[in-house]
PDB file of C-alpha atoms in Angstrom:
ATOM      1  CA  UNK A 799       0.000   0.000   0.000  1.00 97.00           C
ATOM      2  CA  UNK A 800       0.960   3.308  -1.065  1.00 98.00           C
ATOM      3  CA  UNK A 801      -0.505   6.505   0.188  1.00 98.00           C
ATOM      4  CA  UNK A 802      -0.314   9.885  -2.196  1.00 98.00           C
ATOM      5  CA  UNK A 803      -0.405  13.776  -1.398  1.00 98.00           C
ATOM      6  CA  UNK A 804       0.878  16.948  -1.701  1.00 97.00           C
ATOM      7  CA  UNK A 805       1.937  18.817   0.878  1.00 98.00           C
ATOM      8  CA  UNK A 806       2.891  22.638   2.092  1.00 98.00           C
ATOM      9  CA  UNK A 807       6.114  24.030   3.569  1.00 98.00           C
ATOM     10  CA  UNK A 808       4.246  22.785   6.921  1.00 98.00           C
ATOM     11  CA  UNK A 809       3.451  19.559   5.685  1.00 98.00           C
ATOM     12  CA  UNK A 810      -0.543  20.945   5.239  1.00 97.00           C
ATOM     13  CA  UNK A 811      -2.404  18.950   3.334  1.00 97.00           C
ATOM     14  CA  UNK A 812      -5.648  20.981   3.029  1.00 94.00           C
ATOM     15  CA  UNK A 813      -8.299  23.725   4.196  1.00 92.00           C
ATOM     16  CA  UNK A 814     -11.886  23.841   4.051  1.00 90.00           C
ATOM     17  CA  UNK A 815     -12.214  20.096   2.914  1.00 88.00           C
ATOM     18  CA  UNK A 816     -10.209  20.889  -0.208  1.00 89.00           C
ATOM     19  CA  UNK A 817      -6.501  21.141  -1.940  1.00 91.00           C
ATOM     20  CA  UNK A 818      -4.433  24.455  -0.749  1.00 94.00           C
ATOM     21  CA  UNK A 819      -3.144  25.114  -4.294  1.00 96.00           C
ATOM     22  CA  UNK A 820      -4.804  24.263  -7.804  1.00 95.00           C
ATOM     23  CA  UNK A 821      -1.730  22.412  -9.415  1.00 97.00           C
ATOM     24  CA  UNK A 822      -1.893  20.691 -12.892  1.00 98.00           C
ATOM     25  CA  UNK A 823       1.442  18.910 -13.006  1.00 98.00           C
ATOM     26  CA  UNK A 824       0.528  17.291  -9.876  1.00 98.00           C
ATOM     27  CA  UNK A 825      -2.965  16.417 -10.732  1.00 97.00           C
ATOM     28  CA  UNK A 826      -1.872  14.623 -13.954  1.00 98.00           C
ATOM     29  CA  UNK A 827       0.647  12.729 -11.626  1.00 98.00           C
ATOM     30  CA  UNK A 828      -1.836  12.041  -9.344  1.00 98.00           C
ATOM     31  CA  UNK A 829      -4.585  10.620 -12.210  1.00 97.00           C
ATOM     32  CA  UNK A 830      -1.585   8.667 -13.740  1.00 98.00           C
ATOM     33  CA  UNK A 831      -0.267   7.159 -10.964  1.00 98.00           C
ATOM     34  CA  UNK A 832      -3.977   6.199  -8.978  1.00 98.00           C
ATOM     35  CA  UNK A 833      -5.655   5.266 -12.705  1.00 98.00           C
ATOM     36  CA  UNK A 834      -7.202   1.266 -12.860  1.00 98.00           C
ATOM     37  CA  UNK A 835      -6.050   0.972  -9.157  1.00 98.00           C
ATOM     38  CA  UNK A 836      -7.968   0.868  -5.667  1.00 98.00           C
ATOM     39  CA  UNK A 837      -8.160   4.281  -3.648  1.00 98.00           C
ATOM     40  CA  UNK A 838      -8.463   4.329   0.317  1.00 98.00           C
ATOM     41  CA  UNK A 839      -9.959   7.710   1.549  1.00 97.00           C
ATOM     42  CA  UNK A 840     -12.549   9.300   4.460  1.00 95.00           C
ATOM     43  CA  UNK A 841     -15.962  10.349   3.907  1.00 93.00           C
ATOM     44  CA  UNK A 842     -15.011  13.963   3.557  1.00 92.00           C
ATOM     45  CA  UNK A 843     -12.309  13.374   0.777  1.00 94.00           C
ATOM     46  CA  UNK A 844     -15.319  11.726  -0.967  1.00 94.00           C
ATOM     47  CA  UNK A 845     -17.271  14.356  -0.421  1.00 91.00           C
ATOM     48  CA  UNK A 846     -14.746  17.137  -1.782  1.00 92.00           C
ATOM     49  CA  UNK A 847     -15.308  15.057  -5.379  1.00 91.00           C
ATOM     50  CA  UNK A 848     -17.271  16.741  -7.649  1.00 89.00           C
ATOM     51  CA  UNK A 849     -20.579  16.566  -6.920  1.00 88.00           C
ATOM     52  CA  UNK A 850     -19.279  13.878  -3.949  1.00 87.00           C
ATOM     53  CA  UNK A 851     -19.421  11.398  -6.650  1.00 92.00           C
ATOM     54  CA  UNK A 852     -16.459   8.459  -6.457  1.00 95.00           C
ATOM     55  CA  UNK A 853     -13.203   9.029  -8.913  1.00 95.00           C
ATOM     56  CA  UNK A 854     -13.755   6.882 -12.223  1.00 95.00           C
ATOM     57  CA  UNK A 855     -11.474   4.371 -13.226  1.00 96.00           C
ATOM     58  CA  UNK A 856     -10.631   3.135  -9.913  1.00 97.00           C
ATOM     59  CA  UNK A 857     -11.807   0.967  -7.142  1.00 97.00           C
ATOM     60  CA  UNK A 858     -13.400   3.677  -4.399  1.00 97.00           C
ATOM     61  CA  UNK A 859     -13.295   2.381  -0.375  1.00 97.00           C
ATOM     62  CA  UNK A 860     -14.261   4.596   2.007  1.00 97.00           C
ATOM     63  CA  UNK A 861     -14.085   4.649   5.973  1.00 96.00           C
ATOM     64  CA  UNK A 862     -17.227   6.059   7.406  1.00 92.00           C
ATOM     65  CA  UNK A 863     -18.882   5.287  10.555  1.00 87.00           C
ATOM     66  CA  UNK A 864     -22.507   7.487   8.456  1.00 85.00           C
ATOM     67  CA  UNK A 865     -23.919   6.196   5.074  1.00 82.00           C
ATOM     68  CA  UNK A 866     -22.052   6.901   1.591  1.00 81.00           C
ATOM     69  CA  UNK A 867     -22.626   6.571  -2.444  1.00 71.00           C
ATOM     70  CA  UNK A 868     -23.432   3.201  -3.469  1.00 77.00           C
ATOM     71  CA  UNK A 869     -20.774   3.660  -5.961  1.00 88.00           C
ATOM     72  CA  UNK A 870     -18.191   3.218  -3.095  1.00 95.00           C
ATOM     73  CA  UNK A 871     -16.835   0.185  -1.192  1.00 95.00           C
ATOM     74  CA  UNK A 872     -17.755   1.109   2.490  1.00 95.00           C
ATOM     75  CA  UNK A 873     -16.145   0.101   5.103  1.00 96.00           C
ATOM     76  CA  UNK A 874     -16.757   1.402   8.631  1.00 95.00           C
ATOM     77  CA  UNK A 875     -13.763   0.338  10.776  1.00 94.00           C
ATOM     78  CA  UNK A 876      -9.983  -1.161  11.006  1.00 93.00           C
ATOM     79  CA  UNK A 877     -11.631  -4.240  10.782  1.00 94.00           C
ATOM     80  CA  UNK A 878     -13.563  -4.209   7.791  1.00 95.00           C
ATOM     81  CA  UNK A 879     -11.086  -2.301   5.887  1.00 97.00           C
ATOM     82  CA  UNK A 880      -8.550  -4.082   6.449  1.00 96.00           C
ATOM     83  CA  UNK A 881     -10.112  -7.653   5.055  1.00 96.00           C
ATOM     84  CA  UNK A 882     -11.454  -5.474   1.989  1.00 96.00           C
ATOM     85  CA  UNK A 883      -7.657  -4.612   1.274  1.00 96.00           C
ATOM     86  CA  UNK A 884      -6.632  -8.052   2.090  1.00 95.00           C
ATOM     87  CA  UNK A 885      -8.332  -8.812  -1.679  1.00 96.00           C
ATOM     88  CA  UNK A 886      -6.159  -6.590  -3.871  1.00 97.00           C
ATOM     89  CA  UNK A 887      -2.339  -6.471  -4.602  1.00 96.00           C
ATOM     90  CA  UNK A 888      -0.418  -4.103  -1.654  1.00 93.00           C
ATOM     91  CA  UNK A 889       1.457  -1.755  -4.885  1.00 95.00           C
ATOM     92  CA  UNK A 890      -2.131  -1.738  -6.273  1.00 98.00           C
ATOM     93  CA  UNK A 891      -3.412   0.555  -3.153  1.00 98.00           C
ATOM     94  CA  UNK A 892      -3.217   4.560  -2.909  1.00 98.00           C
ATOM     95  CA  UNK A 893      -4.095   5.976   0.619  1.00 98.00           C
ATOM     96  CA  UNK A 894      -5.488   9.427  -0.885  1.00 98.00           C
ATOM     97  CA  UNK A 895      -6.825  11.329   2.550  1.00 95.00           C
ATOM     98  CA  UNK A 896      -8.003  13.013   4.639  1.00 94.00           C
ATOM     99  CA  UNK A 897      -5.417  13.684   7.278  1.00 94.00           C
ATOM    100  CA  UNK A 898      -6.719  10.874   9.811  1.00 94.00           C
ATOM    101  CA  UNK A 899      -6.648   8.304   7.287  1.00 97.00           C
ATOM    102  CA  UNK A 900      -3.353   9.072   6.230  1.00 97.00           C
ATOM    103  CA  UNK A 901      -2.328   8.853  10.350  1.00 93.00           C
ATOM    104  CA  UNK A 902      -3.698   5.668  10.455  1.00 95.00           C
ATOM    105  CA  UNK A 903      -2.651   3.984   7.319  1.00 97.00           C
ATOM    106  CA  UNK A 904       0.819   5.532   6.910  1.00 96.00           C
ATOM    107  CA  UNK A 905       2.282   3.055   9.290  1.00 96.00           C
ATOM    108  CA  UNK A 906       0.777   0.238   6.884  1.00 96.00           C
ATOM    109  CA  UNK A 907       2.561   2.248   3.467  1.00 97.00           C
ATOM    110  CA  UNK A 908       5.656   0.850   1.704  1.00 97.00           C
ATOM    111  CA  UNK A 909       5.858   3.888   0.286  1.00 97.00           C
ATOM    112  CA  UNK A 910       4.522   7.853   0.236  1.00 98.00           C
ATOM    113  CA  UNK A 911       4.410   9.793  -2.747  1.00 98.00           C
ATOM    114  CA  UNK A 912       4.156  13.493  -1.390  1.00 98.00           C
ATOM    115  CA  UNK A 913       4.237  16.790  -3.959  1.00 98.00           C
ATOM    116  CA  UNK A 914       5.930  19.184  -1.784  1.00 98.00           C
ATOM    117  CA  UNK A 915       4.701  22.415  -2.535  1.00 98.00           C
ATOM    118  CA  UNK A 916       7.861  25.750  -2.044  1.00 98.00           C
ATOM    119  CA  UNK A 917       4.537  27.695  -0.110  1.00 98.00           C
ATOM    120  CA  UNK A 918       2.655  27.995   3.026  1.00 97.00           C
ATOM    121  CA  UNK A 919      -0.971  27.114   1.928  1.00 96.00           C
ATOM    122  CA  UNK A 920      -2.794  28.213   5.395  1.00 96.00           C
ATOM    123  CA  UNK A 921      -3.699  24.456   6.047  1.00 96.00           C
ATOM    124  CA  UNK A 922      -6.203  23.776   8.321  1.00 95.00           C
ATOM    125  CA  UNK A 923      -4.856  19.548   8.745  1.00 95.00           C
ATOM    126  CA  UNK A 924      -1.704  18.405   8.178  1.00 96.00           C
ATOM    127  CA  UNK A 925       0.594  15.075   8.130  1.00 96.00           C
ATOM    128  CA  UNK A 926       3.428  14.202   9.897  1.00 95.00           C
ATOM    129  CA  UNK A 927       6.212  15.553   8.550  1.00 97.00           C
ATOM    130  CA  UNK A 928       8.739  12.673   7.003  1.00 97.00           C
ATOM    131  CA  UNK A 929      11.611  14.734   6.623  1.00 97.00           C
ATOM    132  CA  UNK A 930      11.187  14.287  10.752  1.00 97.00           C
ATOM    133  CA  UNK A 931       9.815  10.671  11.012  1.00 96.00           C
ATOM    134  CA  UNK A 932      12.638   7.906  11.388  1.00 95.00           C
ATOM    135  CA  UNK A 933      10.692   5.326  10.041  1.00 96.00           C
ATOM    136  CA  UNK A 934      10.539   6.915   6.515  1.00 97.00           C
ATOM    137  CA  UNK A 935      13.634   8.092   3.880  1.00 97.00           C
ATOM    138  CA  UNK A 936      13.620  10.163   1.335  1.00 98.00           C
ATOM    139  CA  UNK A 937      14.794   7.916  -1.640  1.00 98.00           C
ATOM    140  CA  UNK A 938      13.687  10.017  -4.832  1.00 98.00           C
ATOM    141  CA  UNK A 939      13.367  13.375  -5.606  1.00 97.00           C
ATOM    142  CA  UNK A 940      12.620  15.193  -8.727  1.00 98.00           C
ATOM    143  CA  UNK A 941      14.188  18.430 -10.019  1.00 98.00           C
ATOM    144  CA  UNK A 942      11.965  21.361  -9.013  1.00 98.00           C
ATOM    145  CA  UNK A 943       9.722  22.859 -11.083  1.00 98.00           C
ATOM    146  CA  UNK A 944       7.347  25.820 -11.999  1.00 98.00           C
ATOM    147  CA  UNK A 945       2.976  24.050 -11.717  1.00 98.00           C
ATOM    148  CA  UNK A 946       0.618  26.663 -11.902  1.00 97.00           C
ATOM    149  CA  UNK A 947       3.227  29.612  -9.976  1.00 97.00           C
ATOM    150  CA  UNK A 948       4.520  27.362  -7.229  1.00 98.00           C
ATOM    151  CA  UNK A 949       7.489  25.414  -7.083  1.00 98.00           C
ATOM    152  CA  UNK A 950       7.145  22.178  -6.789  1.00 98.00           C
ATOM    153  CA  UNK A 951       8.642  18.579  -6.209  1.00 98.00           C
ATOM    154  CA  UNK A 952       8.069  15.146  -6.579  1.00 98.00           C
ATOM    155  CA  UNK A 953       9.145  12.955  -3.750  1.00 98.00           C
ATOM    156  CA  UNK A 954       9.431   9.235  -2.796  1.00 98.00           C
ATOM    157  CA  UNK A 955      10.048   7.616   0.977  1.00 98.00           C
ATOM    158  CA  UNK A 956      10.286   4.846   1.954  1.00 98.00           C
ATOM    159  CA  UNK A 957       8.786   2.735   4.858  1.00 97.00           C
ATOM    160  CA  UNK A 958      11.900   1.362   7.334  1.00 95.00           C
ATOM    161  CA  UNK A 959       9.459  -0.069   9.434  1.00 91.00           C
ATOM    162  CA  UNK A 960       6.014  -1.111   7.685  1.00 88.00           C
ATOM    163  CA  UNK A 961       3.297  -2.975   9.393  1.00 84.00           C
ATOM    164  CA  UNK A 962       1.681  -5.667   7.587  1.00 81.00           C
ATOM    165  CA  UNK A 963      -1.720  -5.514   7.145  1.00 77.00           C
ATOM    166  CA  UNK A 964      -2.767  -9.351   8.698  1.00 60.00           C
ATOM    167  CA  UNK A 965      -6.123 -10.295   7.151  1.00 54.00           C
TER     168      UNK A 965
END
């Protein structure tokens, strides 16, 4: 399992139940790289869809304890979203918010794909910040570059010490 974000200066990830900056480079990433495979969010990452409709092309599981689209896989613990994983391929699975989700899956991620955005955003939740977290490196970086009037950069870390997700 993978999880996937971009994140501010302040490792923000969003503000009013939405993205901090409108970013096309990192959009396209994040369509390429989540396309044909199964997404893990929260009810209100769902609900900041368009229209709080489910992403196409992609298997949609959401954790909510309330009701959601029928169009989604819903799961409403640990539990139960754990044994709904336990049926797809771990590099098949993108953890794609909101900030508790993240908290709880990131110990279960080989891997975290983060955008770091060269800007404060005025986030409202954040992430832990991997730069500071010993059980994740920094193993790829991209060259900087201009999306949209912010500077921005792709990065990969790795998991030292994954959990495995027992089923």
């Amino acid at each position: 399992m993978k999880a996937i974000f971009h994140a501010d200066r302040e490792w923000g990830i969003g503000k009013k139940n939405d993205l901090m900056f409108s970013l096309p480079l990192d959009m396209k990433f994040f369509r390429e790289t989540t396309k044909d495979k199964i997404i893990v969010m929260g009810r209100n990452t769902l609900n900041s869809f368009p229209n709080g409709k489910p992403l196409k092309n992609r298997v949609n599981i959401v954790l909510s304890s309330k009701k959601v689209d029928e169009d989604v896989i819903a799961v409403h613990n640990s539990d139960e979203l754990f044994e709904e994983l336990n049926k797809y391929p771990e590099d098949d699975v993108y953890v794609i918010g909101g900030a508790s989700v993240y908290n709880m899956l990131m110990p279960y991620c080989s891997e975290v794909l983060v955008t770091k955005v060269d800007a404060i955003g005025g986030a409202e939740v954040y992430v832990n910040n991997l730069d500071e977290d010993d059980r994740f490196e920094l193993v790829q970086q991209s060259v900087p570059q201009l999306d949209n009037g912010y500077t921005i950069t792709f990065c990969t870390y790795r998991n030292k010490h994954i959990k495995k997700i027992i089923g």
